[in-house]
Coordinates of C-alpha atoms and ligand atoms in Angstrom, one line a residue:
M6 CA -59.5 -39.6 87.2
K7 CA -55.9 -38.4 86.4
K8 CA -55.2 -37.8 82.8
R9 CA -52.7 -40.3 81.3
I10 CA -49.5 -39.3 79.6
I11 CA -46.5 -41.1 78.2
V12 CA -43.0 -39.7 78.2
Q13 CA -40.9 -40.8 75.2
G14 CA -37.5 -39.5 76.0
R15 CA -35.3 -38.4 78.8
L16 CA -36.7 -36.3 81.7
N17 CA -34.9 -36.1 85.0
D18 CA -36.4 -37.5 88.2
D19 CA -37.7 -34.1 89.3
Q20 CA -39.4 -33.5 86.0
L21 CA -41.0 -37.0 86.1
A22 CA -42.1 -36.4 89.7
E23 CA -43.7 -33.1 88.7
L24 CA -45.7 -34.8 85.9
S25 CA -46.8 -37.7 88.1
E26 CA -48.2 -35.2 90.7
H27 CA -50.8 -34.2 88.1
F28 CA -51.0 -37.2 85.7
E29 CA -50.8 -41.0 85.6
L30 CA -47.6 -41.9 83.7
L31 CA -48.0 -44.8 81.4
E32 CA -45.1 -47.0 80.4
P33 CA -43.3 -45.4 77.4
L34 CA -44.0 -47.1 74.0
G35 CA -41.3 -49.7 73.2
S36 CA -41.8 -49.0 69.6
F37 CA -44.2 -47.0 67.3
D38 CA -45.3 -50.2 65.5
L39 CA -49.1 -49.9 65.3
S40 CA -49.4 -53.6 64.5
D41 CA -48.3 -54.2 68.1
A42 CA -51.3 -54.8 70.4
G43 CA -49.5 -53.3 73.4
V44 CA -48.7 -50.1 71.5
R45 CA -52.3 -49.7 70.4
E46 CA -53.6 -50.4 73.9
T47 CA -51.3 -47.6 75.4
L48 CA -52.2 -45.2 72.6
S49 CA -55.9 -45.8 73.1
Q50 CA -55.6 -44.5 76.7
V51 CA -53.3 -41.6 76.4
H52 CA -54.2 -37.9 76.8
G53 CA -50.7 -36.4 76.4
I54 CA -47.3 -37.4 74.9
V55 CA -44.0 -35.8 75.7
G56 CA -41.1 -36.7 73.4
A57 CA -38.8 -35.6 70.5
S58 CA -38.9 -36.5 66.8
L59 CA -42.2 -38.4 67.3
P60 CA -43.2 -40.2 64.1
V61 CA -46.8 -38.9 64.3
T62 CA -48.9 -40.1 61.3
P63 CA -52.6 -40.0 60.8
E64 CA -52.7 -43.7 61.6
F65 CA -50.8 -43.0 64.9
L66 CA -53.4 -40.3 65.7
G67 CA -56.2 -42.7 64.8
A68 CA -55.0 -45.1 67.4
A69 CA -55.0 -42.3 70.1
P70 CA -58.6 -41.1 70.1
N71 CA -58.2 -39.4 73.5
L72 CA -55.0 -37.5 72.7
E73 CA -55.2 -33.9 73.6
V74 CA -51.6 -32.6 73.7
I75 CA -48.2 -33.4 72.2
A76 CA -45.3 -31.6 73.9
T77 CA -42.3 -32.0 71.6
V78 CA -38.9 -31.6 73.3
S79 CA -37.6 -29.6 70.3
V80 CA -38.2 -26.3 68.5
G81 CA -38.6 -28.1 65.1
Y82 CA -41.7 -30.1 64.5
D83 CA -41.3 -31.3 60.9
T84 CA -42.2 -34.9 61.9
V85 CA -45.6 -33.8 63.0
P86 CA -48.5 -33.1 60.7
V87 CA -49.7 -29.9 62.3
D88 CA -52.8 -29.3 60.2
E89 CA -54.0 -32.9 60.9
L90 CA -53.5 -32.2 64.7
T91 CA -55.4 -29.0 64.4
R92 CA -58.2 -30.7 62.5
R93 CA -58.5 -33.2 65.4
G94 CA -58.3 -30.5 68.1
I95 CA -54.9 -31.8 69.3
L96 CA -52.6 -29.1 70.7
L97 CA -48.9 -29.2 69.7
C98 CA -46.3 -27.4 71.9
N99 CA -42.6 -27.0 71.3
T100 CA -39.5 -25.5 73.0
P101 CA -38.4 -22.3 71.3
D102 CA -36.0 -19.8 72.9
V103 CA -34.4 -22.1 75.5
L104 CA -32.2 -23.7 72.8
T105 CA -31.5 -20.7 70.7
E106 CA -28.1 -19.7 72.0
T107 CA -26.7 -23.2 72.4
T108 CA -27.7 -24.1 68.8
A109 CA -26.1 -20.9 67.6
D110 CA -23.0 -21.9 69.5
T111 CA -23.0 -25.2 67.6
G112 CA -23.4 -23.3 64.3
F113 CA -20.5 -21.0 65.0
A114 CA -18.4 -23.9 66.2
L115 CA -19.0 -25.6 62.8
I116 CA -18.0 -22.4 61.0
M117 CA -14.8 -22.3 62.9
A118 CA -14.0 -26.0 62.8
T119 CA -14.6 -26.2 59.1
A120 CA -12.8 -23.0 58.1
R121 CA -9.7 -23.8 60.3
R122 CA -9.8 -27.5 59.5
M123 CA -9.8 -28.3 63.2
V124 CA -11.1 -31.9 63.2
E125 CA -8.9 -32.8 60.2
L126 CA -5.8 -31.4 61.8
A127 CA -6.5 -32.6 65.3
T128 CA -6.9 -36.1 63.9
W129 CA -3.6 -35.6 62.1
V130 CA -1.9 -34.7 65.4
K131 CA -3.5 -37.6 67.2
A132 CA -2.1 -39.9 64.5
G133 CA 1.4 -38.7 65.3
A134 CA 1.8 -37.0 61.9
W135 CA 3.1 -33.6 63.3
E136 CA 6.8 -33.8 62.7
A137 CA 7.5 -30.3 61.3
G138 CA 5.7 -27.0 61.0
V139 CA 2.6 -27.2 58.8
G140 CA 2.9 -26.3 55.2
T141 CA 0.5 -24.2 53.1
E142 CA -1.4 -27.3 52.1
L143 CA -2.7 -27.5 55.7
Y144 CA -3.7 -23.8 56.1
G145 CA -7.3 -22.9 56.7
S146 CA -9.3 -19.8 55.9
D147 CA -10.1 -16.7 58.1
V148 CA -13.5 -16.4 59.6
H149 CA -13.2 -12.9 61.0
G150 CA -14.0 -10.1 58.7
K151 CA -15.7 -12.4 56.1
T152 CA -19.3 -12.4 54.9
L153 CA -21.8 -14.6 56.8
G154 CA -25.0 -15.4 55.0
L155 CA -27.9 -16.7 57.1
V156 CA -30.7 -18.6 55.2
G157 CA -33.5 -18.3 57.7
F158 CA -33.3 -15.3 60.1
G159 CA -35.4 -16.2 63.1
R160 CA -34.2 -16.8 66.6
I161 CA -31.3 -19.1 65.8
G162 CA -30.2 -17.3 62.6
Q163 CA -30.1 -14.0 64.4
A164 CA -28.1 -15.5 67.3
V165 CA -25.5 -16.9 64.8
A166 CA -25.4 -13.5 63.1
R167 CA -24.7 -11.8 66.4
R168 CA -21.8 -14.0 67.0
G169 CA -20.4 -13.2 63.5
A170 CA -21.1 -9.5 63.6
L171 CA -20.2 -8.6 67.2
G172 CA -17.5 -11.2 67.9
F173 CA -15.9 -11.7 64.5
N174 CA -16.5 -8.4 62.7
M175 CA -18.4 -10.2 59.9
K176 CA -20.7 -8.6 57.4
V177 CA -24.1 -10.3 57.8
L178 CA -26.5 -11.1 54.9
Y179 CA -29.8 -12.8 55.3
S180 CA -32.5 -14.4 53.3
N181 CA -35.7 -14.8 55.1
A182 CA -39.5 -15.0 54.5
S183 CA -40.0 -11.6 56.1
P184 CA -37.6 -8.6 56.6
K185 CA -36.1 -8.0 60.0
P186 CA -35.5 -4.2 60.1
E187 CA -34.6 -4.1 63.8
V188 CA -31.8 -6.7 63.4
E189 CA -30.6 -4.9 60.3
R190 CA -30.2 -1.8 62.4
E191 CA -28.6 -3.7 65.3
L192 CA -26.1 -5.7 63.3
G193 CA -25.9 -3.8 60.0
A194 CA -27.4 -7.0 58.4
E195 CA -28.6 -6.7 54.8
R196 CA -31.4 -8.8 53.3
R197 CA -30.8 -10.5 50.0
E198 CA -32.6 -12.9 47.6
L199 CA -31.3 -16.4 48.2
D200 CA -29.3 -16.6 45.0
Q201 CA -27.6 -13.3 45.7
L202 CA -26.8 -14.3 49.2
L203 CA -25.3 -17.6 48.0
S204 CA -23.0 -15.7 45.5
E205 CA -21.8 -13.2 48.1
A206 CA -21.3 -15.1 51.3
D207 CA -18.1 -16.8 52.4
F208 CA -20.1 -18.8 55.0
V209 CA -23.7 -19.9 54.3
C210 CA -25.5 -21.1 57.4
L211 CA -28.9 -22.7 57.2
T212 CA -31.4 -22.0 60.0
V213 CA -34.8 -22.4 58.2
P214 CA -37.4 -24.9 59.5
L215 CA -38.0 -27.9 57.3
T216 CA -41.2 -27.4 55.4
E217 CA -42.6 -28.3 52.0
E218 CA -41.1 -25.0 50.8
T219 CA -37.6 -25.5 52.3
E220 CA -37.1 -29.2 51.5
K221 CA -34.1 -29.4 49.2
L222 CA -33.9 -25.6 49.2
I223 CA -30.1 -26.0 48.6
G224 CA -29.6 -28.3 45.6
A225 CA -27.1 -28.5 42.8
N226 CA -28.1 -25.1 41.2
E227 CA -27.8 -23.3 44.6
L228 CA -24.4 -24.9 45.3
E229 CA -23.1 -23.8 41.9
K230 CA -24.0 -20.2 42.9
M231 CA -21.8 -20.3 45.9
K232 CA -18.1 -19.2 45.8
S233 CA -15.7 -22.1 45.3
S234 CA -14.0 -20.8 48.5
A235 CA -17.3 -20.9 50.5
I236 CA -18.4 -23.2 53.3
L237 CA -21.9 -24.4 53.9
V238 CA -23.1 -25.0 57.5
N239 CA -26.3 -26.8 58.2
I240 CA -27.8 -26.7 61.7
A241 CA -31.4 -26.7 60.4
R242 CA -32.6 -30.1 59.1
G243 CA -30.8 -32.5 56.8
K244 CA -33.6 -32.5 54.2
V245 CA -33.2 -28.7 53.6
V246 CA -30.2 -29.8 51.5
D247 CA -30.1 -32.2 48.6
E248 CA -27.4 -34.4 50.1
G249 CA -26.5 -36.1 46.9
A250 CA -25.9 -32.8 45.3
L251 CA -23.9 -31.6 48.3
I252 CA -21.6 -34.7 48.2
D253 CA -21.0 -34.1 44.5
A254 CA -20.2 -30.4 45.0
L255 CA -17.8 -31.2 47.8
E256 CA -16.1 -33.9 45.8
R257 CA -15.7 -31.6 42.7
G258 CA -14.6 -28.6 44.7
V259 CA -17.7 -26.6 43.7
I260 CA -17.6 -25.4 47.4
K261 CA -14.7 -25.6 49.8
G262 CA -16.3 -27.5 52.7
A263 CA -19.3 -28.2 54.8
G264 CA -20.1 -28.2 58.6
L265 CA -23.1 -30.5 59.1
D266 CA -25.0 -31.2 62.3
V267 CA -28.0 -32.7 60.5
F268 CA -28.4 -35.2 57.7
E269 CA -31.1 -36.5 55.3
N270 CA -31.1 -39.8 57.3
E271 CA -30.1 -39.9 60.9
P272 CA -28.2 -41.7 62.4
L273 CA -25.9 -41.4 59.5
G274 CA -24.8 -45.1 59.4
D275 CA -21.7 -46.3 57.5
T276 CA -22.8 -45.8 53.9
S277 CA -22.5 -42.0 53.7
P278 CA -19.2 -40.7 52.4
L279 CA -19.7 -37.4 54.3
P280 CA -17.9 -38.2 57.6
G281 CA -14.9 -39.5 55.8
M282 CA -14.4 -36.4 53.6
A283 CA -11.5 -34.2 54.7
N284 CA -13.5 -31.0 53.9
V285 CA -16.5 -32.0 56.0
V286 CA -17.1 -31.7 59.8
A287 CA -20.0 -34.0 60.6
L288 CA -21.7 -33.9 64.0
P289 CA -24.4 -36.3 65.4
H290 CA -27.2 -33.7 65.6
I291 CA -26.0 -32.0 68.7
G292 CA -27.2 -28.5 68.1
S293 CA -28.9 -28.2 71.5
A294 CA -27.2 -31.1 73.2
T295 CA -25.7 -29.6 76.4
H296 CA -26.7 -30.6 79.9
E297 CA -28.1 -27.1 80.6
T298 CA -30.1 -26.7 77.4
R299 CA -31.5 -30.2 77.2
T300 CA -32.7 -29.9 80.8
A301 CA -34.3 -26.5 80.0
M302 CA -36.0 -28.0 76.9
A303 CA -37.4 -30.9 78.9
Q304 CA -38.6 -28.5 81.6
R305 CA -40.4 -26.4 78.9
A306 CA -42.1 -29.6 77.6
V307 CA -43.1 -30.5 81.1
D308 CA -44.5 -27.0 81.7
N309 CA -46.3 -27.1 78.4
M310 CA -47.9 -30.4 79.1
R311 CA -48.9 -29.6 82.7
L312 CA -50.5 -26.3 81.7
A313 CA -52.2 -27.5 78.6
L314 CA -53.8 -30.6 80.3
I315 CA -55.0 -28.6 83.3
G316 CA -56.7 -26.2 80.9
E317 CA -54.3 -23.3 81.2
R318 CA -52.4 -21.6 78.4
P319 CA -49.1 -23.4 77.7
L320 CA -45.8 -21.5 77.3
S321 CA -45.2 -22.3 73.7
P322 CA -48.2 -23.6 71.7
V323 CA -47.6 -24.2 68.0
N324 CA -51.2 -24.5 66.7
D325 CA -52.8 -21.7 68.8
E326 CA -56.1 -22.2 67.0
V327 CA -56.8 -25.3 69.0
L328 CA -57.0 -23.2 72.2
K329 CA -59.6 -20.8 70.8
Ligands
NAP410 P1 -37.6 -19.5 64.0 O1 -37.4 -18.5 65.0 O2 -39.1 -19.8 63.6 O3 -36.9 -19.1 62.6 C1 -37.1 -19.7 61.4 C2 -36.9 -18.6 60.3 O4 -37.1 -19.2 59.1 C3 -38.0 -17.5 60.5 O5 -37.4 -16.2 60.5 C4 -38.9 -17.7 59.2 O6 -39.3 -16.4 58.6 C5 -37.9 -18.3 58.2 N1 -38.5 -19.1 57.2 C6 -39.5 -20.0 57.3 N2 -39.8 -20.5 56.1 C7 -39.0 -19.9 55.2 C8 -38.9 -20.0 53.8 N3 -39.6 -20.8 53.1 N4 -38.0 -19.1 53.2 C9 -37.3 -18.3 53.9 N5 -37.3 -18.1 55.3 C10 -38.2 -19.0 55.9 O7 -37.0 -20.9 64.4 P2 -35.6 -21.2 65.2 O8 -35.9 -21.3 66.6 O9 -34.6 -20.2 64.7 O10 -35.3 -22.6 64.6 C11 -35.1 -22.8 63.2 C12 -34.9 -24.3 62.9 O11 -33.7 -24.8 63.4 C13 -35.9 -25.2 63.6 O12 -37.1 -25.3 62.8 C14 -35.2 -26.6 63.6 O13 -35.5 -27.3 62.5 C15 -33.7 -26.2 63.5 N6 -33.0 -26.5 64.8 C16 -32.0 -27.4 64.7 C17 -31.4 -27.8 65.9 C18 -30.2 -28.8 65.8 O14 -30.1 -29.5 66.8 N7 -29.4 -28.8 64.8 C19 -31.7 -27.2 67.1 C20 -32.7 -26.3 67.1 C21 -33.4 -25.9 65.9 P3 -40.3 -15.4 59.4 O15 -39.5 -14.8 60.4 O16 -40.8 -14.5 58.3 O17 -41.4 -16.3 59.9

């Protein structure tokens, strides 16, 4: 009997065909409502799930007693209770590396767009307001030669740092769980305690995973430590920042601006003041959203699922212990 999988999310035809060579593809879940008999019926049969931002709860797992593998189409897995999966012997795989450079591009684009007020001024031009040369009130801030602080210095943090150090002659500071001596040598990066980094950096870019330790890592106290001329860029997860405190800091001029790809609640909806603020560039969580990268991420998830369910080592397991 072929093992059964569901694909919650976009794979291209070749990727779906590849999976259906090995597995029976069940209809994707229309919702994650466990009171729905159809959802429970599908979950009761499934051996593998491919998808992104899956709302995996203990109840969800309880309804899927045959589940062996979850292949998330993302590098972050903060919506998945990894310890609970491990306890149940369920393997989680993610998609590191293939999205690193694209997400770093997004981070640097946010640095540039926010510092040089590109969205605000492009909107101004579109509205027909450009009638004379711009005055000082519309000037931005330089990026080159400034100090870039990375909070989280893993794959994506280091890739943003490379852009800053090698392309924009920036001084790089980082705050990270462990030291990264090789990258210090490569880029002249210097490790700092978080508070010190916040007080020295002109641009603070968040690239830590969302965990219990990093939830609301940047709150009112941390924002107060930043320079009033500094810009905060978040390409990690919205909940790494206390969003209420950020809105307050932006309104009061505690910091100069923010470039945000991620938010506490997504989609943002029409109640948040952030997209309407002149000193904010808000993007709809597009860190990795290019054709090339999303295809590569989906392929990594397909490869992970295929290998794991046929009993071989997947390319990027998260909870390795399950394989032992
Ligand atoms: P990574 O290589 O694992 O890097 C994460 C870094 O954070 C690691 O260097 C880790 O330290 C450090 N870290 C973890 N917990 C920490 C803590 N409590 N304090 C200080 N440092 C801590 O991951 P990545 O591939 O760069 O991805 C990072 C995150 O970016 C993902 O988890 C995801 O949430 C987010 N992301 C967002 C998008 C988007 O669309 N906006 C796209 C991709 C990823 P060690 O090196 O010591 O372990």
